[in-house]
Amino acid sequence: MSNDTSKHITLIGAGLAGAVLATLLVQRGWSVDVFEKRGDPRLKGYLGGRSINLALAERGRHALRLAGADDAVMQHAVMMRGRMVHFLDGRTDLQRYGRDDSEVIWSVHRGELNVILLDIAERAGARLHFDRGLASVDFDARIARFADPRDGSTHEAPFVSLVGADGAGSALRTAIATQAELGERTEYLGHSYKELEIPPSADGGFSIEPNALHIWPRGRYMCIALPNDERTFTVTLFLPNEGDPSFATVRNGAEARALFERDFADALALIPNLEQDFERNPAGLLATLYLDRWHLDDRAVLVGDAAHAMVPFHGQGMNCAFEDCVALAEHLDANPDRAAAFAAFQAERLPNARAIQAMALENYLEMRDRVDNDDYLLQRALERTLAERHPGRFMPRYSMVTFQRMPYATAFARGQLQRELLVELTRGHHSLETLDWDLVDATVRERLEVLPV
Ligand SMILES: Cc1cc2nc3c(=O)[nH]c(=O)nc-3n(C[C@H](O)[C@H](O)[C@H](O)COP(=O)(O)OP(=O)(O)OC[C@H]3O[C@@H](n4cnc5c(N)ncnc54)[C@H](O)[C@@H]3O)c2cc1C
């Protein structure tokens, strides 16, 4: 740490949020040290353990553009135009996400993304310290203690402020909780996930449609698959922890094969190493983390999953974490009083985190249970028609979250209003042809203000 501490800051975690935040702060003239528990993935290869690929959307891309990382990341991204729904009888249906190819999401490899972001942060001037896991914090003396996982040795670093970008199991959060009541609660979903792989086809290409997020909805459970640029797909099986089927009844490769034979037959044909993948890969827990407070005066603040981990069904955890980074950098720029900047950051972001957490939970039901349901499909057809007839006034919630940058809380509130309208307008109808369009248009104009985009 240099002698001038007025613009020095210490980040814990060089994952997705840590690397982006480091870059944004260095660009604004901050002196940034980043401490990361794992080894440098650029030297050792990425030792992930968590989801292999992620859906990147507009909010995340906006932050990457500001960090000067978007071009490099997009070179490895695979476009996903919509959901390819795989029905039990083998039929498929592509449900587009947006109006055209300007409204799509992108599949990116977590490890590749992390490596690109670390390179950019380091080139910008951030000091990255690997093999330094935050172990404890002396907040009075402003000293952080780190353990080196290779030999258990401990190291100390003085700090002015700590930023916890250390993920859902944040050690900084645990340390802050010894000083202040955070109102922390974790709600487990009662469902877990396991990753499997679809390799390239015999000719080296993708073995199913590459430009889609594939979903096999089966009521209480589902599979999804996202493409990787090396022509593979990462398949994620989501199952309850209890009941039948669940991770309590599907316990080994043979039981997984039996489940796939019955419920995911077309996917099974694509996963040659199902048994090995199932037995080798750990089951990941899914939970939502709520805190009432994200900072300790001017000494520490939390961002990304450390502050608000969410279930992955809207594909927004990383996108939201990147949006946090932009907001925190802007508040730190605007306010020389760090405690005030952290408080303003929390005031802006906490309600929005709550909104996307709620939408992510709702989306699980939608993905696993509703995408093949007739009422839902009619409401969705009306949603699309209204979006065309009333652009700027009616926008599908998915679009507000995924293709726009309006606050999540706005998208959430507006989405509820629109959903009530869709249910009301389609009640008693089986097709859009029987709707009274004059009434429909008048109702939309009366109930929905023009959107703030
Ligand atoms: C199955 C699954 C699918 C997902 N899909 C999507 C998706 O499609 N789109 C999307 O936007 N989001 C998705 N997410 C969410 C996304 O993964 C997270 O929101 C995102 O990784 C959060 O970034 P982060 O930097 O806050 O935390 P992380 O990415 O978890 O990074 C934390 C970093 O801190 C380090 N660290 C941990 N402890 C310490 C310590 N004590 N000291 C120092 N360093 C430490 C870790 O090693 C890591 O590098 C998904 C999540 C899951 C589980």
Short mmCIF file of C-alpha atoms and ligand atoms in Angstrom, two decimals:
data_model
loop_
_atom_site.label_atom_id
_atom_site.label_comp_id
_atom_site.label_asym_id
_atom_site.label_seq_id
_atom_site.Cartn_x
_atom_site.Cartn_y
_atom_site.Cartn_z
CA MET A 1 0.00 0.00 0.00
CA SER A 2 1.44 3.42 -0.92
CA ASN A 3 1.74 6.27 1.59
CA ASP A 4 -1.14 8.17 0.02
CA THR A 5 -4.10 6.18 1.28
CA SER A 6 -6.79 8.61 0.14
CA LYS A 7 -7.55 6.51 -2.93
CA HIS A 8 -6.33 3.09 -1.88
CA ILE A 9 -8.76 0.19 -1.67
CA THR A 10 -8.42 -3.53 -0.96
CA LEU A 11 -10.59 -6.06 -2.76
CA ILE A 12 -11.18 -9.57 -1.43
CA GLY A 13 -11.79 -12.06 -4.26
CA ALA A 14 -10.57 -11.94 -7.86
CA GLY A 15 -13.56 -13.76 -9.29
CA LEU A 16 -15.96 -12.14 -11.71
CA ALA A 17 -16.97 -9.08 -9.68
CA GLY A 18 -13.53 -8.57 -8.12
CA ALA A 19 -11.75 -8.42 -11.47
CA VAL A 20 -14.28 -6.02 -13.04
CA LEU A 21 -14.39 -3.75 -10.00
CA ALA A 22 -10.59 -3.62 -9.83
CA THR A 23 -10.47 -2.42 -13.44
CA LEU A 24 -13.22 0.18 -13.01
CA LEU A 25 -11.52 1.62 -9.91
CA VAL A 26 -8.03 1.73 -11.39
CA GLN A 27 -9.48 3.55 -14.41
CA ARG A 28 -10.81 6.16 -11.98
CA GLY A 29 -7.43 6.72 -10.40
CA TRP A 30 -7.68 4.32 -7.46
CA SER A 31 -4.79 2.27 -6.21
CA VAL A 32 -6.15 -1.28 -5.95
CA ASP A 33 -4.87 -4.44 -4.27
CA VAL A 34 -6.85 -7.64 -4.87
CA PHE A 35 -6.41 -10.75 -2.69
CA GLU A 36 -7.66 -14.08 -4.08
CA LYS A 37 -7.83 -17.37 -2.21
CA ARG A 38 -7.10 -19.55 -5.24
CA GLY A 39 -3.98 -19.74 -7.35
CA ASP A 40 -3.66 -17.69 -10.53
CA PRO A 41 -5.96 -19.44 -13.06
CA ARG A 42 -3.77 -18.11 -15.86
CA LEU A 43 -0.92 -20.29 -14.59
CA LYS A 44 -2.69 -23.32 -13.18
CA GLY A 45 -5.82 -23.54 -15.31
CA TYR A 46 -9.17 -22.61 -13.94
CA LEU A 47 -10.17 -24.71 -10.95
CA GLY A 48 -13.83 -23.85 -10.98
CA GLY A 49 -16.15 -26.18 -9.16
CA ARG A 50 -19.08 -23.91 -9.90
CA SER A 51 -21.17 -23.61 -13.05
CA ILE A 52 -19.01 -23.97 -16.13
CA ASN A 53 -20.81 -21.50 -18.33
CA LEU A 54 -22.98 -18.47 -17.73
CA ALA A 55 -25.50 -16.39 -19.63
CA LEU A 56 -24.25 -12.86 -20.17
CA ALA A 57 -26.89 -10.20 -20.80
CA GLU A 58 -27.04 -6.44 -21.40
CA ARG A 59 -26.43 -5.35 -17.81
CA GLY A 60 -23.27 -7.40 -17.65
CA ARG A 61 -22.15 -6.33 -21.11
CA HIS A 62 -22.60 -2.68 -20.18
CA ALA A 63 -20.18 -3.10 -17.26
CA LEU A 64 -17.76 -5.01 -19.48
CA ARG A 65 -17.87 -2.19 -22.05
CA LEU A 66 -17.01 0.33 -19.33
CA ALA A 67 -14.15 -1.90 -18.17
CA GLY A 68 -12.90 -2.22 -21.78
CA ALA A 69 -13.49 -5.99 -21.66
CA ASP A 70 -16.53 -6.53 -23.87
CA ASP A 71 -14.70 -7.12 -27.17
CA ALA A 72 -12.33 -9.68 -25.67
CA VAL A 73 -15.15 -11.52 -23.89
CA MET A 74 -17.47 -11.54 -26.90
CA GLN A 75 -14.84 -13.31 -29.00
CA HIS A 76 -15.55 -16.41 -26.92
CA ALA A 77 -19.30 -15.99 -26.46
CA VAL A 78 -21.97 -18.11 -28.14
CA MET A 79 -25.25 -16.40 -29.02
CA MET A 80 -28.45 -17.84 -27.54
CA ARG A 81 -31.55 -16.55 -29.35
CA GLY A 82 -34.13 -18.22 -27.17
CA ARG A 83 -35.19 -21.27 -25.24
CA MET A 84 -35.29 -24.51 -27.16
CA VAL A 85 -37.92 -26.47 -25.25
CA HIS A 86 -37.59 -30.27 -25.48
CA PHE A 87 -40.93 -31.96 -24.79
CA LEU A 88 -41.21 -35.48 -23.37
CA ASP A 89 -42.28 -36.87 -26.77
CA GLY A 90 -39.11 -35.53 -28.38
CA ARG A 91 -40.73 -32.50 -30.09
CA THR A 92 -38.83 -29.22 -29.79
CA ASP A 93 -39.96 -25.60 -29.91
CA LEU A 94 -37.71 -22.51 -30.09
CA GLN A 95 -39.19 -19.69 -27.99
CA ARG A 96 -37.33 -16.51 -28.93
CA TYR A 97 -36.20 -14.26 -26.08
CA GLY A 98 -36.44 -10.97 -27.92
CA ARG A 99 -37.65 -9.33 -31.11
CA ASP A 100 -34.62 -10.19 -33.23
CA ASP A 101 -30.88 -10.91 -32.99
CA SER A 102 -30.31 -7.59 -31.25
CA GLU A 103 -32.12 -9.08 -28.24
CA VAL A 104 -30.24 -12.25 -27.34
CA ILE A 105 -28.10 -13.56 -24.49
CA TRP A 106 -24.59 -14.96 -24.67
CA SER A 107 -23.08 -18.11 -23.22
CA VAL A 108 -19.60 -17.53 -21.80
CA HIS A 109 -17.20 -19.90 -20.11
CA ARG A 110 -16.64 -18.92 -16.47
CA GLY A 111 -12.95 -19.80 -16.47
CA GLU A 112 -12.22 -18.09 -19.79
CA LEU A 113 -14.13 -15.00 -18.66
CA ASN A 114 -12.24 -14.86 -15.37
CA VAL A 115 -8.88 -15.12 -17.11
CA ILE A 116 -9.75 -12.34 -19.59
CA LEU A 117 -10.96 -10.08 -16.77
CA LEU A 118 -7.84 -10.72 -14.67
CA ASP A 119 -5.57 -9.85 -17.59
CA ILE A 120 -7.45 -6.61 -18.14
CA ALA A 121 -7.40 -5.70 -14.45
CA GLU A 122 -3.67 -6.36 -14.21
CA ARG A 123 -2.92 -4.45 -17.41
CA ALA A 124 -4.93 -1.53 -16.05
CA GLY A 125 -2.67 -1.47 -12.98
CA ALA A 126 -4.43 -3.50 -10.27
CA ARG A 127 -2.09 -5.53 -8.03
CA LEU A 128 -3.33 -9.12 -7.89
CA HIS A 129 -2.23 -11.36 -5.00
CA PHE A 130 -3.12 -15.02 -5.47
CA ASP A 131 -3.10 -17.81 -2.88
CA ARG A 132 -4.26 -15.30 -0.29
CA GLY A 133 -7.51 -16.37 1.38
CA LEU A 134 -8.95 -13.83 3.80
CA ALA A 135 -8.84 -15.50 7.21
CA SER A 136 -9.67 -12.72 9.68
CA VAL A 137 -9.85 -8.95 9.99
CA ASP A 138 -8.76 -6.63 12.78
CA PHE A 139 -11.13 -3.77 12.04
CA ASP A 140 -9.73 -1.53 14.79
CA ALA A 141 -6.16 -1.73 13.55
CA ARG A 142 -7.34 -2.03 9.93
CA ILE A 143 -5.27 -5.12 9.28
CA ALA A 144 -6.48 -8.02 7.11
CA ARG A 145 -4.99 -11.49 7.65
CA PHE A 146 -4.66 -13.96 4.84
CA ALA A 147 -3.79 -17.66 4.72
CA ASP A 148 -1.84 -19.23 1.88
CA PRO A 149 -3.71 -22.48 1.08
CA ARG A 150 -0.51 -24.07 -0.26
CA ASP A 151 1.41 -24.06 3.04
CA GLY A 152 -0.93 -22.54 5.62
CA SER A 153 1.37 -19.56 6.12
CA THR A 154 -0.29 -16.30 7.21
CA HIS A 155 0.22 -12.84 5.81
CA GLU A 156 -1.00 -9.43 6.87
CA ALA A 157 -1.98 -6.38 4.89
CA PRO A 158 -3.06 -2.97 6.19
CA PHE A 159 -6.18 -1.51 4.57
CA VAL A 160 -8.25 1.65 4.41
CA SER A 161 -11.41 -0.13 3.22
CA LEU A 162 -12.14 -3.72 2.25
CA VAL A 163 -14.52 -4.70 -0.54
CA GLY A 164 -15.90 -8.23 -0.27
CA ALA A 165 -16.13 -9.69 -3.77
CA ASP A 166 -15.49 -13.12 -2.27
CA GLY A 167 -18.70 -14.82 -3.33
CA ALA A 168 -21.60 -16.53 -1.60
CA GLY A 169 -19.48 -17.97 1.23
CA SER A 170 -17.81 -14.58 1.86
CA ALA A 171 -15.19 -14.59 4.61
CA LEU A 172 -15.41 -10.80 4.78
CA ARG A 173 -19.14 -11.07 5.47
CA THR A 174 -18.38 -13.42 8.36
CA ALA A 175 -15.81 -10.95 9.68
CA ILE A 176 -18.19 -7.97 9.42
CA ALA A 177 -20.87 -9.98 11.22
CA THR A 178 -18.63 -10.04 14.32
CA GLN A 179 -18.86 -6.23 14.39
CA ALA A 180 -22.39 -5.44 13.23
CA GLU A 181 -25.77 -7.09 12.84
CA LEU A 182 -26.21 -7.82 9.12
CA GLY A 183 -29.67 -9.39 9.32
CA GLU A 184 -28.30 -12.36 7.40
CA ARG A 185 -30.60 -15.18 6.35
CA THR A 186 -30.18 -17.90 3.78
CA GLU A 187 -33.19 -19.58 2.23
CA TYR A 188 -32.39 -22.92 0.67
CA LEU A 189 -34.44 -23.82 -2.38
CA GLY A 190 -34.61 -27.50 -1.49
CA HIS A 191 -33.28 -28.28 -4.99
CA SER A 192 -29.70 -28.86 -6.11
CA TYR A 193 -27.90 -29.15 -9.42
CA LYS A 194 -25.35 -31.34 -11.12
CA GLU A 195 -23.40 -30.66 -14.32
CA LEU A 196 -22.97 -33.09 -17.22
CA GLU A 197 -21.44 -32.64 -20.66
CA ILE A 198 -22.56 -33.04 -24.27
CA PRO A 199 -19.35 -33.45 -26.31
CA PRO A 200 -18.97 -32.27 -29.93
CA SER A 201 -20.53 -34.46 -32.64
CA ALA A 202 -18.40 -36.93 -34.63
CA ASP A 203 -17.58 -34.22 -37.23
CA GLY A 204 -16.39 -31.84 -34.49
CA GLY A 205 -19.45 -29.56 -34.61
CA PHE A 206 -22.23 -28.87 -32.11
CA SER A 207 -24.46 -31.90 -31.72
CA ILE A 208 -27.65 -29.85 -31.21
CA GLU A 209 -28.72 -26.30 -32.16
CA PRO A 210 -25.89 -24.11 -30.82
CA ASN A 211 -27.69 -20.75 -30.69
CA ALA A 212 -30.18 -21.61 -27.99
CA LEU A 213 -30.50 -22.32 -24.30
CA HIS A 214 -31.98 -25.82 -24.27
CA ILE A 215 -34.57 -26.73 -21.64
CA TRP A 216 -36.15 -30.07 -20.81
CA PRO A 217 -38.98 -28.96 -18.46
CA ARG A 218 -40.49 -31.81 -16.45
CA GLY A 219 -42.69 -30.21 -13.80
CA ARG A 220 -40.85 -30.42 -10.47
CA TYR A 221 -37.47 -30.72 -12.12
CA MET A 222 -35.63 -29.98 -15.35
CA CYS A 223 -32.42 -30.07 -17.37
CA ILE A 224 -30.89 -27.16 -19.24
CA ALA A 225 -27.94 -26.99 -21.63
CA LEU A 226 -25.81 -23.98 -22.62
CA PRO A 227 -23.35 -24.05 -25.55
CA ASN A 228 -19.58 -23.57 -25.14
CA ASP A 229 -17.37 -22.17 -27.86
CA GLU A 230 -15.39 -25.43 -28.02
CA ARG A 231 -18.59 -27.04 -29.45
CA THR A 232 -19.66 -28.75 -26.25
CA PHE A 233 -22.72 -28.08 -24.11
CA THR A 234 -22.80 -27.95 -20.34
CA VAL A 235 -25.95 -29.70 -19.17
CA THR A 236 -27.30 -28.86 -15.72
CA LEU A 237 -29.73 -31.25 -14.07
CA PHE A 238 -31.89 -29.56 -11.41
CA LEU A 239 -33.67 -31.93 -9.01
CA PRO A 240 -35.34 -31.59 -5.61
CA ASN A 241 -33.34 -32.87 -2.65
CA GLU A 242 -36.26 -35.02 -1.43
CA GLY A 243 -39.12 -36.99 -3.02
CA ASP A 244 -39.12 -39.01 -6.21
CA PRO A 245 -37.24 -38.29 -8.38
CA SER A 246 -34.72 -36.33 -6.33
CA PHE A 247 -31.08 -36.43 -5.40
CA ALA A 248 -32.21 -38.78 -2.61
CA THR A 249 -33.47 -41.34 -5.17
CA VAL A 250 -31.07 -40.62 -8.03
CA ARG A 251 -27.84 -41.35 -6.23
CA ASN A 252 -25.48 -42.89 -8.74
CA GLY A 253 -24.74 -43.19 -12.44
CA ALA A 254 -27.08 -46.14 -13.00
CA GLU A 255 -29.99 -44.33 -11.32
CA ALA A 256 -29.21 -41.20 -13.34
CA ARG A 257 -29.31 -43.26 -16.55
CA ALA A 258 -32.70 -44.69 -15.58
CA LEU A 259 -34.02 -41.16 -14.94
CA PHE A 260 -32.70 -39.94 -18.28
CA GLU A 261 -34.11 -42.97 -20.13
CA ARG A 262 -37.53 -42.16 -18.77
CA ASP A 263 -37.56 -38.34 -18.77
CA PHE A 264 -34.76 -36.97 -20.93
CA ALA A 265 -34.38 -39.63 -23.63
CA ASP A 266 -33.25 -37.26 -26.40
CA ALA A 267 -30.66 -35.71 -24.07
CA LEU A 268 -29.38 -39.10 -22.93
CA ALA A 269 -28.40 -39.96 -26.49
CA LEU A 270 -26.07 -36.92 -26.43
CA ILE A 271 -24.30 -37.53 -23.09
CA PRO A 272 -21.99 -40.53 -23.55
CA ASN A 273 -20.34 -40.16 -20.14
CA LEU A 274 -23.51 -39.66 -18.14
CA GLU A 275 -22.62 -42.14 -15.39
CA GLN A 276 -19.07 -40.80 -14.93
CA ASP A 277 -20.16 -37.13 -15.06
CA PHE A 278 -22.91 -37.80 -12.55
CA GLU A 279 -20.67 -39.63 -10.11
CA ARG A 280 -17.65 -37.34 -10.49
CA ASN A 281 -19.35 -33.92 -10.30
CA PRO A 282 -20.59 -32.69 -6.93
CA ALA A 283 -24.21 -31.63 -6.44
CA GLY A 284 -24.41 -27.86 -5.89
CA LEU A 285 -26.84 -26.34 -3.39
CA LEU A 286 -29.14 -23.52 -4.44
CA ALA A 287 -30.02 -20.74 -2.06
CA THR A 288 -30.89 -17.06 -1.76
CA LEU A 289 -28.88 -14.91 0.65
CA TYR A 290 -30.58 -11.88 2.16
CA LEU A 291 -28.80 -9.20 4.17
CA ASP A 292 -30.29 -6.01 5.58
CA ARG A 293 -26.91 -4.32 5.60
CA TRP A 294 -24.01 -4.51 3.20
CA HIS A 295 -21.34 -2.32 4.82
CA LEU A 296 -19.48 -1.52 8.02
CA ASP A 297 -19.10 2.28 8.08
CA ASP A 298 -16.13 3.22 5.86
CA ARG A 299 -14.20 0.03 6.59
CA ALA A 300 -15.93 -2.65 4.55
CA VAL A 301 -18.60 -3.23 1.94
CA LEU A 302 -19.93 -6.31 0.13
CA VAL A 303 -20.72 -6.71 -3.59
CA GLY A 304 -22.02 -9.47 -5.86
CA ASP A 305 -22.78 -12.89 -4.41
CA ALA A 306 -21.20 -11.93 -1.07
CA ALA A 307 -24.08 -9.48 -0.61
CA HIS A 308 -26.96 -11.17 -2.39
CA ALA A 309 -26.39 -14.67 -3.81
CA MET A 310 -29.43 -15.83 -5.74
CA VAL A 311 -30.73 -18.93 -7.47
CA PRO A 312 -29.52 -19.07 -11.08
CA PHE A 313 -32.83 -19.24 -12.95
CA HIS A 314 -32.79 -15.76 -14.43
CA GLY A 315 -29.14 -16.00 -15.40
CA GLN A 316 -28.56 -12.67 -13.65
CA GLY A 317 -26.26 -13.30 -10.65
CA MET A 318 -23.12 -12.29 -12.51
CA ASN A 319 -24.92 -9.59 -14.47
CA CYS A 320 -26.19 -8.10 -11.23
CA ALA A 321 -22.74 -8.38 -9.65
CA PHE A 322 -21.24 -6.47 -12.60
CA GLU A 323 -23.94 -3.80 -12.23
CA ASP A 324 -22.96 -3.53 -8.53
CA CYS A 325 -19.36 -2.89 -9.58
CA VAL A 326 -20.33 0.04 -11.81
CA ALA A 327 -22.58 1.48 -9.10
CA LEU A 328 -19.92 1.17 -6.37
CA ALA A 329 -17.22 2.74 -8.55
CA GLU A 330 -19.57 5.64 -9.35
CA HIS A 331 -20.54 6.21 -5.71
CA LEU A 332 -16.89 6.14 -4.63
CA ASP A 333 -16.13 8.68 -7.33
CA ALA A 334 -19.00 10.94 -6.41
CA ASN A 335 -18.45 10.91 -2.66
CA PRO A 336 -15.06 11.34 -0.96
CA ASP A 337 -16.63 10.17 2.30
CA ARG A 338 -16.40 6.40 1.96
CA ALA A 339 -18.98 5.58 4.60
CA ALA A 340 -21.44 7.81 2.75
CA ALA A 341 -20.48 6.26 -0.60
CA PHE A 342 -21.01 2.71 0.76
CA ALA A 343 -24.33 3.73 2.29
CA ALA A 344 -25.48 5.29 -1.00
CA PHE A 345 -24.36 2.16 -2.87
CA GLN A 346 -26.38 -0.04 -0.53
CA ALA A 347 -29.42 2.24 -0.74
CA GLU A 348 -29.34 2.06 -4.53
CA ARG A 349 -28.56 -1.62 -4.97
CA LEU A 350 -30.22 -3.51 -2.10
CA PRO A 351 -33.83 -3.06 -3.31
CA ASN A 352 -32.75 -4.03 -6.79
CA ALA A 353 -30.96 -7.14 -5.54
CA ARG A 354 -34.13 -8.14 -3.68
CA ALA A 355 -36.14 -7.69 -6.88
CA ILE A 356 -33.89 -9.87 -9.05
CA GLN A 357 -33.67 -12.48 -6.28
CA ALA A 358 -37.47 -12.72 -6.29
CA MET A 359 -37.63 -12.86 -10.09
CA ALA A 360 -34.96 -15.58 -10.18
CA LEU A 361 -37.03 -17.72 -7.81
CA GLU A 362 -40.16 -17.18 -9.89
CA ASN A 363 -38.32 -18.11 -13.04
CA TYR A 364 -37.57 -21.60 -11.74
CA LEU A 365 -41.26 -22.36 -11.69
CA GLU A 366 -41.65 -20.83 -15.12
CA MET A 367 -38.77 -22.77 -16.68
CA ARG A 368 -39.48 -26.18 -15.22
CA ASP A 369 -43.27 -26.10 -15.19
CA ARG A 370 -44.80 -23.43 -17.38
CA VAL A 371 -42.95 -23.25 -20.68
CA ASP A 372 -45.08 -26.13 -22.01
CA ASN A 373 -48.38 -25.10 -20.40
CA ASP A 374 -51.28 -23.87 -22.63
CA ASP A 375 -52.42 -20.90 -20.49
CA TYR A 376 -48.83 -19.75 -20.22
CA LEU A 377 -48.26 -20.08 -23.95
CA LEU A 378 -51.40 -18.02 -24.70
CA GLN A 379 -50.33 -15.32 -22.23
CA ARG A 380 -46.90 -15.32 -23.79
CA ALA A 381 -48.38 -14.98 -27.29
CA LEU A 382 -50.44 -12.01 -26.09
CA GLU A 383 -47.37 -10.55 -24.41
CA ARG A 384 -45.50 -10.63 -27.71
CA THR A 385 -48.40 -9.10 -29.61
CA LEU A 386 -48.80 -6.33 -27.05
CA ALA A 387 -45.08 -5.63 -27.14
CA GLU A 388 -45.44 -5.09 -30.90
CA ARG A 389 -48.66 -3.07 -30.68
CA HIS A 390 -47.48 -0.92 -27.76
CA PRO A 391 -43.71 -0.59 -27.94
CA GLY A 392 -42.42 1.54 -25.10
CA ARG A 393 -45.50 0.79 -23.04
CA PHE A 394 -45.64 -3.01 -22.88
CA MET A 395 -42.34 -4.85 -22.59
CA PRO A 396 -42.05 -8.50 -21.49
CA ARG A 397 -40.47 -8.70 -18.04
CA TYR A 398 -37.77 -10.98 -19.36
CA SER A 399 -36.81 -8.21 -21.83
CA MET A 400 -36.80 -5.53 -19.15
CA VAL A 401 -34.43 -7.63 -17.06
CA THR A 402 -32.29 -9.00 -19.85
CA PHE A 403 -32.07 -6.42 -22.63
CA GLN A 404 -32.57 -3.18 -20.69
CA ARG A 405 -30.82 -1.58 -17.74
CA MET A 406 -33.78 -0.06 -15.91
CA PRO A 407 -33.59 -0.83 -12.17
CA TYR A 408 -34.53 -4.45 -11.43
CA ALA A 409 -37.12 -3.15 -8.95
CA THR A 410 -38.84 -1.23 -11.76
CA ALA A 411 -38.88 -4.32 -13.97
CA PHE A 412 -40.27 -6.40 -11.11
CA ALA A 413 -43.11 -3.99 -10.28
CA ARG A 414 -43.98 -3.40 -13.91
CA GLY A 415 -43.84 -7.13 -14.63
CA GLN A 416 -46.42 -7.82 -11.92
CA LEU A 417 -48.78 -5.24 -13.36
CA GLN A 418 -48.38 -6.66 -16.86
CA ARG A 419 -48.87 -10.23 -15.69
CA GLU A 420 -52.17 -9.32 -14.02
CA LEU A 421 -53.24 -7.74 -17.29
CA LEU A 422 -52.28 -10.81 -19.35
CA VAL A 423 -54.19 -13.14 -17.05
CA GLU A 424 -57.22 -10.85 -17.10
CA LEU A 425 -57.24 -10.36 -20.87
CA THR A 426 -56.82 -14.05 -21.76
CA ARG A 427 -59.28 -15.40 -19.16
CA GLY A 428 -61.84 -17.67 -20.88
CA HIS A 429 -59.95 -17.57 -24.21
CA HIS A 430 -58.02 -20.34 -25.95
CA SER A 431 -56.68 -18.26 -28.82
CA LEU A 432 -55.78 -14.63 -29.48
CA GLU A 433 -58.32 -14.58 -32.34
CA THR A 434 -61.31 -14.28 -30.01
CA LEU A 435 -59.96 -11.20 -28.14
CA ASP A 436 -61.67 -7.80 -28.48
CA TRP A 437 -58.62 -5.82 -29.62
CA ASP A 438 -60.19 -2.40 -29.10
CA LEU A 439 -60.78 -3.29 -25.48
CA VAL A 440 -57.31 -4.84 -25.14
CA ASP A 441 -55.59 -1.74 -26.56
CA ALA A 442 -57.65 0.63 -24.45
CA THR A 443 -56.87 -1.37 -21.30
CA VAL A 444 -53.14 -1.31 -22.00
CA ARG A 445 -53.16 2.45 -22.58
CA GLU A 446 -55.18 3.05 -19.46
CA ARG A 447 -53.21 0.81 -17.09
CA LEU A 448 -49.61 1.09 -18.30
CA GLU A 449 -47.60 4.29 -18.35
CA VAL A 450 -44.89 4.73 -20.97
CA LEU A 451 -41.77 2.89 -19.78
CA PRO A 452 -38.72 4.78 -18.47
CA VAL A 453 -36.23 3.48 -21.08
C1 LIG B 1 -25.37 -23.22 -11.41
C2 LIG B 1 -25.18 -21.73 -11.54
C3 LIG B 1 -25.46 -21.13 -12.74
C4 LIG B 1 -25.32 -19.74 -12.88
N1 LIG B 1 -25.62 -19.17 -14.07
C5 LIG B 1 -25.54 -17.84 -14.20
C6 LIG B 1 -25.84 -17.22 -15.46
O1 LIG B 1 -26.19 -17.89 -16.44
N2 LIG B 1 -25.74 -15.86 -15.55
C7 LIG B 1 -25.37 -15.08 -14.49
O2 LIG B 1 -25.33 -13.85 -14.63
N3 LIG B 1 -25.06 -15.65 -13.30
C8 LIG B 1 -25.14 -16.98 -13.14
N4 LIG B 1 -24.80 -17.56 -11.94
C9 LIG B 1 -24.42 -16.69 -10.82
C10 LIG B 1 -22.94 -16.31 -10.87
O3 LIG B 1 -22.16 -17.47 -10.89
C11 LIG B 1 -22.59 -15.47 -9.66
O4 LIG B 1 -23.56 -14.51 -9.41
C12 LIG B 1 -21.24 -14.77 -9.87
O5 LIG B 1 -20.22 -15.74 -9.98
C13 LIG B 1 -20.96 -13.82 -8.72
O6 LIG B 1 -19.69 -13.26 -8.87
P1 LIG B 1 -18.81 -12.87 -7.59
O7 LIG B 1 -17.57 -12.29 -8.14
O8 LIG B 1 -19.65 -12.11 -6.65
O9 LIG B 1 -18.51 -14.25 -6.87
P2 LIG B 1 -17.60 -15.49 -7.41
O10 LIG B 1 -17.68 -15.58 -8.88
O11 LIG B 1 -18.03 -16.66 -6.59
O12 LIG B 1 -16.13 -15.05 -7.02
C14 LIG B 1 -15.66 -15.04 -5.69
C15 LIG B 1 -14.16 -15.09 -5.69
O13 LIG B 1 -13.70 -14.90 -4.37
C16 LIG B 1 -12.73 -15.88 -4.07
N5 LIG B 1 -12.74 -16.10 -2.61
C17 LIG B 1 -13.63 -16.84 -1.89
N6 LIG B 1 -13.31 -16.79 -0.59
C18 LIG B 1 -12.22 -16.01 -0.48
C19 LIG B 1 -11.41 -15.59 0.61
N7 LIG B 1 -11.67 -15.97 1.86
N8 LIG B 1 -10.34 -14.78 0.37
C20 LIG B 1 -10.07 -14.37 -0.90
N9 LIG B 1 -10.79 -14.77 -1.98
C21 LIG B 1 -11.85 -15.56 -1.77
C22 LIG B 1 -13.14 -17.09 -4.86
O14 LIG B 1 -12.07 -17.99 -5.04
C23 LIG B 1 -13.61 -16.43 -6.16
O15 LIG B 1 -12.55 -16.23 -7.06
C24 LIG B 1 -24.90 -18.95 -11.78
C25 LIG B 1 -24.61 -19.58 -10.57
C26 LIG B 1 -24.74 -20.94 -10.45
C27 LIG B 1 -24.42 -21.59 -9.13
#
